[in-house]
Coordinates of C-alpha atoms in Angstrom, one line a residue:
Chain S
M1 CA 38.5 30.8 23.4
A2 CA 38.2 27.0 22.9
D3 CA 35.9 25.9 20.1
D4 CA 33.3 23.6 21.6
D5 CA 32.2 22.3 18.2
T6 CA 33.3 18.8 17.4
R7 CA 33.6 18.0 13.7
I8 CA 33.3 14.5 12.1
L9 CA 34.3 13.8 8.5
L10 CA 32.8 10.9 6.6
R11 CA 33.6 9.8 3.0
G12 CA 31.3 7.9 0.6
R13 CA 29.9 7.8 -2.9
G14 CA 27.9 10.7 -4.3
I15 CA 25.0 9.5 -6.4
V16 CA 23.4 12.8 -7.1
P17 CA 25.8 15.8 -7.6
G18 CA 25.8 19.1 -5.7
K19 CA 26.6 20.6 -2.3
A20 CA 24.5 21.6 0.6
V21 CA 24.8 23.0 4.2
A22 CA 21.9 22.4 6.5
E23 CA 20.6 21.0 9.8
A24 CA 20.4 17.2 10.0
L25 CA 17.1 15.3 10.6
V26 CA 17.9 11.8 11.5
T27 CA 15.7 8.7 11.6
R28 CA 16.6 5.0 11.8
Q29 CA 13.3 4.1 10.1
T30 CA 12.9 3.9 6.4
I31 CA 10.5 6.4 4.8
S32 CA 7.7 5.7 2.4
G33 CA 6.8 7.9 -0.6
W34 CA 3.2 7.4 -1.5
G35 CA 1.2 7.1 1.7
G36 CA 4.2 8.0 3.8
I37 CA 4.8 11.7 3.1
D38 CA 2.9 14.8 2.2
E39 CA 4.7 16.1 -0.8
R40 CA 3.1 19.5 -0.4
D41 CA 5.1 20.3 2.8
G42 CA 7.7 17.6 3.1
T43 CA 6.3 16.0 6.2
V44 CA 6.1 12.4 7.2
I45 CA 2.5 11.2 7.5
E46 CA 2.8 7.5 8.2
L47 CA 0.9 6.9 11.3
R48 CA 3.4 4.9 13.4
H49 CA 6.6 6.6 12.1
E50 CA 8.9 8.2 14.7
L51 CA 8.9 11.4 12.5
H52 CA 5.1 11.5 12.1
G53 CA 4.2 15.2 11.5
V54 CA 7.9 16.3 11.1
S55 CA 9.0 18.1 8.0
F56 CA 12.4 17.3 6.3
A57 CA 12.1 20.2 3.8
G58 CA 15.4 22.0 3.7
K59 CA 17.1 19.6 6.1
V60 CA 19.9 17.0 5.5
L61 CA 17.8 13.9 5.8
V62 CA 19.7 11.0 7.2
F63 CA 17.8 7.7 7.0
P64 CA 18.3 4.1 6.0
G65 CA 16.4 4.5 2.8
A66 CA 13.1 4.0 1.0
K67 CA 10.3 1.6 1.6
G68 CA 6.8 0.9 0.4
S69 CA 5.2 1.9 -2.9
S70 CA 6.8 2.2 -6.2
G71 CA 5.5 5.8 -6.3
W72 CA 8.5 6.7 -4.2
S73 CA 10.4 8.5 -6.9
A74 CA 7.3 10.3 -8.1
Y75 CA 6.8 11.8 -4.6
W76 CA 10.4 12.9 -4.3
H77 CA 10.1 14.3 -7.8
M78 CA 7.0 16.3 -6.6
L79 CA 9.0 17.5 -3.6
R80 CA 11.4 19.1 -6.0
L81 CA 8.6 20.7 -8.1
N82 CA 6.9 22.0 -4.9
G83 CA 10.2 23.3 -3.3
T84 CA 9.8 21.1 -0.3
A85 CA 12.6 18.6 -0.8
P86 CA 15.4 18.0 1.7
A87 CA 18.6 20.1 1.2
A88 CA 20.6 16.9 0.9
M89 CA 20.2 13.2 1.7
I90 CA 22.4 10.5 3.3
F91 CA 21.2 6.9 3.2
T92 CA 22.6 3.5 3.8
R93 CA 20.4 0.9 2.1
M94 CA 20.5 1.0 -1.7
S95 CA 17.4 0.2 -3.6
T96 CA 15.9 1.1 -7.0
K97 CA 13.4 3.3 -5.1
I98 CA 16.0 5.5 -3.3
A99 CA 18.3 5.6 -6.3
L100 CA 15.7 6.8 -8.7
G101 CA 14.0 9.1 -6.2
A102 CA 17.3 10.8 -5.3
V103 CA 18.2 11.2 -9.0
V104 CA 14.8 12.8 -10.0
S105 CA 14.7 14.9 -6.9
R106 CA 18.2 16.4 -7.9
V107 CA 18.9 16.5 -4.2
P108 CA 22.7 16.1 -3.5
T109 CA 22.9 12.6 -2.1
V110 CA 25.7 10.4 -0.6
T111 CA 25.7 6.8 0.3
D112 CA 28.3 4.0 1.1
L113 CA 29.9 6.1 3.8
D114 CA 33.0 4.8 5.5
G115 CA 31.4 5.3 8.9
D116 CA 28.0 4.8 10.4
P117 CA 26.0 8.0 9.8
F118 CA 23.5 7.1 12.5
E119 CA 26.4 7.1 15.1
A120 CA 28.0 10.2 13.7
I121 CA 25.0 12.4 13.1
E122 CA 22.1 13.5 15.4
T123 CA 19.1 15.6 14.6
G124 CA 20.1 19.3 14.9
D125 CA 23.8 18.8 13.9
L126 CA 25.1 21.0 11.1
V127 CA 26.0 19.0 8.1
E128 CA 28.1 20.1 5.1
L129 CA 27.6 17.6 2.3
D130 CA 29.6 17.6 -1.0
A131 CA 28.2 14.9 -3.2
D132 CA 30.7 15.7 -5.9
A133 CA 33.6 14.9 -3.6
G134 CA 31.5 12.3 -1.7
T135 CA 32.2 14.0 1.7
V136 CA 30.0 14.7 4.7
S137 CA 31.3 17.1 7.4
V138 CA 29.3 17.0 10.7
T139 CA 29.5 19.8 13.3
K140 CA 27.9 18.5 16.5
R141 CA 25.6 20.8 18.3
G142 CA 25.0 20.5 22.0
Chain J
M1 CA 28.2 1.8 -17.1
H2 CA 28.9 -0.1 -20.3
L3 CA 26.6 0.7 -23.3
T4 CA 26.0 -1.3 -26.4
D5 CA 26.4 0.5 -29.8
A6 CA 22.6 0.7 -30.1
E7 CA 22.3 2.2 -26.6
Q8 CA 25.1 4.7 -27.3
A9 CA 23.4 5.7 -30.5
M10 CA 20.1 6.4 -28.7
L11 CA 21.9 8.4 -26.1
D12 CA 23.6 10.4 -28.8
G13 CA 20.2 11.3 -30.3
A14 CA 20.2 9.0 -33.3
E15 CA 16.6 8.0 -32.6
G16 CA 15.3 11.4 -31.6
E17 CA 15.3 13.6 -28.5
A18 CA 12.8 11.7 -26.4
K19 CA 14.9 8.5 -26.5
A20 CA 18.1 10.5 -25.8
R21 CA 16.4 11.9 -22.7
A22 CA 15.3 8.4 -21.7
M23 CA 18.9 7.1 -22.1
D24 CA 20.2 10.1 -20.1
L25 CA 17.9 9.2 -17.2
L26 CA 18.8 5.5 -17.4
M27 CA 22.5 6.4 -17.3
R28 CA 22.0 8.6 -14.2
Y29 CA 19.8 6.0 -12.5
G30 CA 22.0 3.1 -13.4
A31 CA 25.1 4.9 -12.2
A32 CA 23.4 5.7 -8.9
L33 CA 22.6 2.0 -8.5
G34 CA 26.1 1.0 -9.4
A35 CA 24.8 -1.1 -12.3
E36 CA 27.4 -2.3 -14.8
R37 CA 25.1 -2.3 -17.8
L38 CA 21.5 -2.2 -19.0
V39 CA 19.3 -5.2 -19.9
E40 CA 16.8 -5.5 -22.6
T41 CA 13.1 -5.6 -21.6
R42 CA 10.0 -6.0 -23.7
N43 CA 7.5 -5.7 -20.9
V44 CA 6.9 -2.4 -19.2
A45 CA 4.2 -1.5 -16.7
G46 CA 4.1 2.1 -15.7
A47 CA 2.0 5.0 -14.5
F48 CA 1.4 7.5 -17.2
N49 CA -1.8 9.1 -16.0
A50 CA -2.0 12.8 -16.4
S51 CA -5.2 13.8 -14.6
T52 CA -4.3 14.3 -11.0
P53 CA -5.2 17.8 -9.6
S54 CA -1.6 18.6 -8.7
I55 CA -0.4 18.4 -12.3
R56 CA -3.4 19.8 -14.0
H57 CA -1.5 22.9 -15.0
M58 CA 1.0 20.7 -16.8
A59 CA -1.6 18.6 -18.5
E60 CA -3.4 21.7 -19.7
D61 CA -0.2 22.7 -21.4
S62 CA 0.3 19.4 -23.1
F63 CA 0.6 15.7 -22.4
D64 CA 4.0 15.8 -24.0
R65 CA 4.9 18.1 -21.1
V66 CA 3.5 15.7 -18.5
F67 CA 5.4 12.7 -20.0
S68 CA 8.6 14.7 -20.4
E69 CA 8.6 15.9 -16.8
L70 CA 7.1 13.0 -14.9
N71 CA 8.0 10.0 -17.0
L72 CA 11.4 11.0 -18.3
D73 CA 12.7 13.5 -15.8
S74 CA 13.4 15.8 -18.7
D75 CA 13.6 19.6 -18.0
E76 CA 12.9 20.2 -21.6
V77 CA 9.5 19.3 -23.2
V78 CA 10.1 16.7 -25.9
A79 CA 7.7 15.2 -28.4
I80 CA 6.9 11.7 -27.2
P81 CA 7.0 9.0 -30.0
H82 CA 5.4 5.5 -30.0
M83 CA 6.7 3.3 -27.2
A84 CA 9.5 0.9 -28.4
V85 CA 8.2 -2.1 -26.5
P86 CA 4.9 -3.4 -25.2
T87 CA 3.8 -1.1 -22.3
C88 CA 0.7 -1.1 -20.1
Q89 CA -0.9 1.4 -17.7
L90 CA -1.1 0.3 -14.1
I91 CA -3.7 1.8 -11.7
T92 CA -4.9 5.3 -12.5
G93 CA -6.6 8.1 -10.7
I94 CA -10.1 8.3 -12.0
D95 CA -12.8 5.7 -12.7
V96 CA -14.2 7.4 -15.8
A97 CA -17.4 5.4 -15.6
N98 CA -18.0 6.4 -12.0
H99 CA -16.3 9.8 -11.7
A100 CA -19.5 11.5 -10.5
L101 CA -19.7 9.1 -7.6
Q102 CA -16.0 9.9 -6.8
G103 CA -16.8 13.6 -6.8
V104 CA -14.4 14.3 -9.6
D105 CA -14.6 17.5 -11.6
P106 CA -16.0 16.6 -15.0
A107 CA -13.2 18.6 -16.7
L108 CA -10.7 16.3 -15.0
A109 CA -12.6 13.2 -16.1
E110 CA -12.5 14.6 -19.6
M111 CA -8.8 15.1 -19.3
Q112 CA -8.4 11.5 -18.1
V113 CA -10.2 10.3 -21.3
E114 CA -8.0 12.6 -23.5
G115 CA -4.9 11.4 -21.7
E116 CA -5.8 7.8 -22.3
A117 CA -6.2 8.5 -26.0
Y118 CA -2.8 10.2 -26.1
F119 CA -1.1 7.3 -24.3
G120 CA -3.0 4.6 -26.2
R121 CA -2.0 6.2 -29.5
R122 CA 1.6 5.8 -28.4
G123 CA 1.3 2.1 -27.6
I124 CA 0.5 2.2 -23.9
S125 CA -2.3 -0.4 -23.3
M126 CA -5.0 1.0 -21.0
M127 CA -5.3 -1.9 -18.5
C128 CA -5.7 0.6 -15.7
T129 CA -5.2 -1.8 -12.9
C130 CA -2.6 -2.7 -10.2
T131 CA -3.0 -6.3 -11.4
P132 CA -1.9 -6.4 -15.1
Y133 CA -1.2 -10.1 -14.5
Q134 CA -5.0 -10.6 -14.0
V135 CA -5.9 -9.1 -17.4
G136 CA -3.4 -10.8 -19.7
N137 CA 0.1 -9.4 -19.0
V138 CA 1.5 -12.7 -17.6
P139 CA 5.3 -12.7 -17.9
V140 CA 7.1 -16.0 -18.3
R141 CA 9.7 -17.3 -15.9
G142 CA 13.0 -15.5 -16.4
E143 CA 11.5 -12.7 -18.4
H144 CA 13.1 -9.3 -17.7
L145 CA 10.4 -6.6 -16.9
A146 CA 10.4 -3.0 -16.0
W147 CA 7.4 -2.8 -13.7
M148 CA 6.1 -0.4 -11.1
E149 CA 3.5 -1.1 -8.5
S150 CA 5.0 -2.9 -5.5
S151 CA 2.1 -5.5 -5.3
A152 CA 2.6 -6.3 -9.0
V153 CA 6.4 -6.5 -8.8
I154 CA 6.3 -9.0 -5.8
Y155 CA 3.7 -11.1 -7.7
A156 CA 5.7 -11.2 -11.0
N157 CA 8.9 -12.1 -9.2
S158 CA 7.6 -14.6 -6.7
V159 CA 4.6 -16.3 -8.3
L160 CA 5.7 -16.1 -11.9
G161 CA 9.5 -16.2 -11.6
A162 CA 9.9 -13.1 -13.8
R163 CA 12.6 -10.6 -13.1
T164 CA 12.0 -7.0 -12.2
N165 CA 13.0 -4.4 -9.6
V166 CA 10.5 -1.9 -8.2
E167 CA 10.7 0.7 -10.9
G168 CA 9.2 4.2 -10.8
K169 CA 7.3 6.6 -13.1
E170 CA 10.5 8.0 -14.6
S171 CA 12.4 4.7 -15.1
T172 CA 9.3 3.0 -16.7
G173 CA 8.9 5.9 -19.0
A174 CA 12.5 5.6 -20.1
A175 CA 12.3 1.8 -20.4
A176 CA 9.1 2.0 -22.5
L177 CA 10.9 4.3 -25.0
T178 CA 14.2 2.4 -25.1
G179 CA 13.5 -1.2 -24.2
R180 CA 16.2 -1.0 -21.5
I181 CA 16.4 -1.0 -17.7
P182 CA 19.5 -1.2 -15.4
F183 CA 20.8 -4.8 -15.0
W184 CA 20.8 -4.7 -11.2
G185 CA 19.1 -6.3 -8.3
L186 CA 16.5 -9.0 -9.1
H187 CA 17.5 -9.1 -12.8
L188 CA 20.6 -11.2 -11.6
P189 CA 19.8 -14.8 -10.7
G190 CA 22.4 -14.7 -7.9
N191 CA 20.4 -12.0 -6.1
R192 CA 17.1 -14.0 -6.1
H193 CA 17.7 -16.4 -3.3
A194 CA 15.9 -16.2 0.0
D195 CA 17.8 -14.6 2.9
R196 CA 15.2 -15.0 5.7
L197 CA 13.0 -17.9 6.9
I198 CA 9.6 -17.6 8.3
E199 CA 8.4 -20.7 10.0
V200 CA 4.6 -20.8 9.9
G201 CA 3.3 -22.8 12.8
I202 CA -0.4 -22.3 12.3
E203 CA -2.9 -23.0 9.6
V204 CA -3.1 -20.2 7.1
D205 CA -6.1 -20.6 4.9
D206 CA -8.5 -17.7 4.0
M207 CA -7.7 -14.4 2.4
A208 CA -7.5 -12.6 5.8
D209 CA -5.1 -15.2 7.1
W210 CA -2.8 -14.7 4.0
G211 CA -3.0 -11.0 4.3
V212 CA -2.0 -11.0 8.0
L213 CA 0.8 -13.4 7.3
G214 CA 2.0 -11.1 4.5
Y215 CA 1.8 -8.0 6.7
F216 CA 3.8 -9.9 9.4
A217 CA 6.4 -11.0 6.9
G218 CA 7.0 -7.4 5.7
L219 CA 7.3 -6.1 9.3
A220 CA 9.7 -8.9 10.1
V221 CA 12.0 -8.8 7.2
E222 CA 11.5 -5.3 5.8
D223 CA 13.2 -5.4 2.4
G224 CA 14.5 -8.9 2.8
K225 CA 13.6 -12.0 0.7
P226 CA 11.7 -14.4 2.9
S227 CA 11.0 -18.0 2.3
L228 CA 8.1 -19.5 4.1
S229 CA 8.1 -23.0 5.6
G230 CA 5.5 -25.0 7.4
N231 CA 2.4 -26.9 6.6
L232 CA 0.8 -24.5 4.2
R233 CA -2.2 -25.4 2.1
T234 CA -1.5 -24.5 -1.5
P235 CA -2.8 -21.0 -1.9
T236 CA -4.9 -19.7 -4.8
L237 CA -3.4 -16.9 -7.0
W238 CA -5.6 -14.3 -5.3
K239 CA -4.4 -15.3 -1.8
L240 CA -0.8 -15.0 -3.0
K241 CA -1.8 -11.6 -4.5
H242 CA -3.0 -10.4 -1.1
F243 CA 0.0 -11.9 0.8
G244 CA 2.5 -10.2 -1.5
A245 CA 0.7 -6.8 -1.5
A246 CA 0.7 -6.9 2.3
A247 CA 4.4 -7.8 2.6
A248 CA 5.3 -5.1 0.0
S249 CA 3.3 -2.5 2.1
S250 CA 4.4 -3.2 5.6
G251 CA 8.0 -3.7 4.6
G252 CA 9.6 -3.5 1.1
V253 CA 9.5 -7.2 0.1
E254 CA 10.0 -7.6 -3.6
L255 CA 10.5 -11.4 -3.8
Y256 CA 9.4 -14.3 -1.6
H257 CA 9.6 -18.1 -2.0
I258 CA 7.1 -20.7 -0.9
P259 CA 8.8 -24.1 -1.3
G260 CA 6.7 -26.4 -3.6
V261 CA 4.5 -23.5 -4.6
T262 CA 6.5 -20.7 -6.2
P263 CA 8.5 -21.6 -9.3
E264 CA 12.1 -20.8 -8.2
A265 CA 11.8 -22.9 -5.0
P266 CA 10.9 -26.5 -5.6
D267 CA 12.1 -27.1 -2.0
L268 CA 13.5 -25.1 0.9
D269 CA 17.1 -25.7 -0.1
A270 CA 16.5 -24.3 -3.5
A271 CA 14.9 -21.2 -2.0
F272 CA 18.2 -20.4 -0.3
G273 CA 20.5 -21.7 -3.0
P274 CA 24.1 -21.6 -2.0
H275 CA 23.4 -19.8 1.3
P276 CA 22.8 -21.5 4.6
C277 CA 19.2 -21.5 5.9
P278 CA 19.0 -18.8 8.6
E279 CA 17.4 -19.0 12.1
P280 CA 13.7 -19.1 11.5
I281 CA 11.3 -16.2 12.5
R282 CA 8.3 -17.9 14.0
Y283 CA 4.7 -17.1 13.1
G284 CA 2.2 -18.5 15.5
P285 CA -1.1 -17.6 17.2
K286 CA 0.3 -14.8 19.2
E287 CA 2.1 -13.2 16.1
R288 CA -1.1 -13.5 14.1
I289 CA -3.3 -11.8 16.7
D290 CA -0.7 -9.0 17.3
C291 CA -0.5 -8.4 13.6
W292 CA -4.2 -8.5 13.2
E293 CA -4.5 -5.8 15.9
R294 CA -1.8 -3.7 14.2
L295 CA -3.9 -3.6 11.1
Q296 CA -6.7 -1.9 12.9
S297 CA -6.8 1.9 13.2
A298 CA -10.4 2.4 14.3
E299 CA -12.3 2.6 17.6
D300 CA -15.8 3.4 16.4
R301 CA -17.6 0.3 15.3
K302 CA -20.2 2.2 13.4
V303 CA -18.9 2.0 9.8
D304 CA -19.9 4.0 6.8
F305 CA -17.6 2.8 4.0
I306 CA -16.6 -0.7 2.9
M307 CA -13.8 -1.0 0.5
L308 CA -13.1 -4.3 -1.2
G309 CA -10.6 -5.1 -3.9
C310 CA -7.0 -4.1 -3.1
P311 CA -5.2 -5.3 -5.1
H312 CA -8.1 -5.4 -7.6
N313 CA -10.4 -8.3 -7.4
S314 CA -10.1 -11.4 -9.6
I315 CA -13.3 -12.7 -11.2
E316 CA -13.4 -15.4 -8.5
Q317 CA -13.5 -12.8 -5.8
M318 CA -16.3 -10.9 -7.7
A319 CA -18.3 -14.2 -7.8
E320 CA -17.7 -14.6 -4.0
V321 CA -18.9 -11.1 -3.2
A322 CA -22.0 -11.6 -5.3
E323 CA -22.6 -14.9 -3.5
L324 CA -22.4 -13.3 0.0
L325 CA -24.5 -10.3 -1.0
E326 CA -27.3 -12.2 -2.8
G327 CA -30.7 -11.3 -1.4
R328 CA -29.3 -8.9 1.1
R329 CA -29.3 -5.1 1.3
V330 CA -26.4 -2.7 2.1
H331 CA -27.3 -0.5 5.1
P332 CA -28.6 2.9 3.9
D333 CA -25.8 4.7 5.8
V334 CA -23.1 2.6 4.3
A335 CA -21.3 2.8 0.9
L336 CA -19.9 -0.4 -0.5
W337 CA -17.3 -0.1 -3.3
I338 CA -15.8 -3.2 -4.9
H339 CA -12.8 -2.7 -7.1
T340 CA -11.8 -4.8 -10.1
P341 CA -10.1 -4.2 -13.4
R342 CA -12.5 -2.9 -16.1
A343 CA -11.8 -6.0 -18.2
I344 CA -12.9 -8.2 -15.3
A345 CA -15.8 -5.9 -14.6
E346 CA -17.1 -6.8 -18.0
V347 CA -16.9 -10.5 -17.2
S348 CA -18.6 -9.8 -13.9
R349 CA -21.4 -7.9 -15.7
R350 CA -21.8 -10.5 -18.3
S351 CA -22.0 -13.3 -15.7
G352 CA -24.7 -11.5 -13.7
Y353 CA -22.4 -11.0 -10.6
S354 CA -22.5 -7.2 -10.9
A355 CA -26.3 -7.2 -11.2
I356 CA -26.5 -9.1 -7.8
I357 CA -24.0 -6.7 -6.3
E358 CA -25.8 -3.6 -7.5
A359 CA -29.2 -4.9 -6.5
A360 CA -27.8 -5.2 -3.0
G361 CA -26.6 -1.6 -3.1
G362 CA -22.9 -2.2 -3.9
V363 CA -21.0 -0.4 -6.6
V364 CA -18.5 -2.0 -8.9
M365 CA -15.5 0.4 -9.5
S366 CA -12.6 0.1 -11.8
D367 CA -9.4 1.8 -12.9
T368 CA -8.5 3.2 -9.4
C369 CA -9.1 2.9 -5.7
P370 CA -9.7 5.3 -2.8
A371 CA -6.0 5.3 -1.6
I372 CA -4.7 6.2 -5.1
S373 CA -7.6 8.6 -6.1
R374 CA -7.8 10.0 -2.6
R375 CA -11.6 10.1 -3.1
L376 CA -14.0 8.4 -0.7
P377 CA -17.8 8.8 -0.5
E378 CA -18.8 12.0 1.2
G379 CA -18.9 12.2 4.9
V380 CA -17.1 8.9 5.6
R381 CA -15.6 8.6 9.1
V382 CA -14.9 4.9 9.4
V383 CA -13.7 2.5 6.7
A384 CA -13.7 -1.3 6.7
T385 CA -11.7 -3.3 4.2
D386 CA -10.7 -6.9 3.4
S387 CA -7.3 -5.7 2.2
A388 CA -4.2 -5.5 4.5
K389 CA -2.6 -3.1 2.0
Q390 CA -5.6 -0.7 2.0
A391 CA -5.8 -1.0 5.8
H392 CA -2.2 0.0 6.0
Y393 CA -2.4 3.0 3.7
L394 CA -5.9 4.4 3.5
P395 CA -6.3 5.6 7.1
A396 CA -3.0 7.6 6.9
I397 CA -3.8 9.0 3.5
S398 CA -7.4 9.9 4.1
K399 CA -7.2 10.6 7.9
R400 CA -10.1 8.2 8.6
Q401 CA -10.5 5.3 11.0
G402 CA -9.9 1.9 9.5
W403 CA -11.0 -1.7 10.3
F404 CA -9.4 -4.8 8.6
G405 CA -11.1 -8.2 8.5
S406 CA -12.3 -11.0 6.3
L407 CA -14.6 -10.6 3.3
R408 CA -17.4 -12.0 5.5
H409 CA -16.7 -9.4 8.2
C410 CA -16.9 -6.7 5.6
V411 CA -20.1 -7.9 4.0
E412 CA -21.7 -8.2 7.5
A413 CA -20.6 -4.7 8.3
A414 CA -22.0 -3.4 4.9
V415 CA -25.4 -4.9 5.7
S416 CA -25.6 -4.0 9.4
G417 CA -23.6 -0.8 9.5
T418 CA -21.6 -2.2 12.5
W419 CA -18.1 -3.7 12.6
T420 CA -18.1 -7.0 14.4
G421 CA -14.9 -8.5 12.9
G422 CA -12.0 -9.8 15.0
P423 CA -9.0 -12.2 14.8

């Protein structure tokens, strides 16, 4: 029986070690920390955000990066303490906010991928991320 | 990342466990950024407050535990020594002089006071404001800082020509104990040139105008480095404060240039340095009105809370509020809170401005603001503010309706109970 799954492999730089396998949640909009998310349940609260009301807890969050307040890392730190952090993160725009936030969240995180993650990954795809090896394996769904 | 002998010694524990943890964080953070080395800093502005409800259980354990976890990202609780370099506290969560008005549990207010004593003993100056540059921490051009608070970072970089990235609680904690921060981003002169151009085609004069322009700039360039151009009247420091806070909120702007005004851009060419001037983004009447509308998140014109002072008011702004309120009364159904650093509140009190404000029914608040404290007067449904930054954040955080307008619009609404502001 033919396997309908298509798999895509991307290679990049792991900036926080670890491995994770989870469903992807993809947005092309940057995400704020303070004022942008609810750290108690890992949902986006920014009024005009395309993910308003959606939770990234336990997901592989694929997004451009951080925006807004310097409290970004503090909020991602609280996500870890509350158990509501993403399972893994993939981002494309480096900044001090995302670097520090990823580090203190201890969430396996990869950046500088050799392909465009927004082209390769859609919400709902299964993503296997290995930040130690710097690899992202995407199984398309539907 | 390359370390000096002194940095390696700190990492190895030669100066105690806390500094070793601090260096460990700086290493992980610097490596994530791709920084080649650290840079020395003697000016840290962080957020060390330990009195928010969500971390009460940690603070009840010890303040060492709070600092270790939240300001050093250390899994182990370590004894926190004196800060190695001058360090100040940015905005905090409770106005200890007005905590009853904020509806704060007295035990938390007491914890705030105890926390401030703990931090002060360790060399963290309790400025308790988002505007340390308004109360004496005025870096010089080229000075390397480790600052948090996006509105303070954009001010220090752009208006003062100092050098800082947007740091966080953990990196400022580590910087305060080691006097180091990753040499990355805006610490490098080559990274400080403008990369976007905003051509301002209309007059931009009052605080509201500068806030809307800032909000537009952030939306247009996100985390870019814009230079303005156009016939701009030289703005006051508090207009630049508002402009920067708005741009940092709607986008992620950390540095801007205004040729002839900001120190690193004597002219438009200097703003862009070796890079060509890009195609301009135009700001005209239509953009201004669209952006003004975007700052509104209310429908009900009956207002019950007016919030002034985000970022915290300067003494000039306090004088202006007093001038507009003199002889008038705030509507009985409206609460009017005006926020300014405690040090400036003292000048305002001494000058008689606060007495005028209070006689009208307004309250002078310090140390915090509703968006940070998450505390508003009871029963508030509709907020009005003269701050683009507060208008951007408070409705989302507090789930209330929000109007944005000029100081005059806000004072009129405070007195009448009805919002009549518009672009």
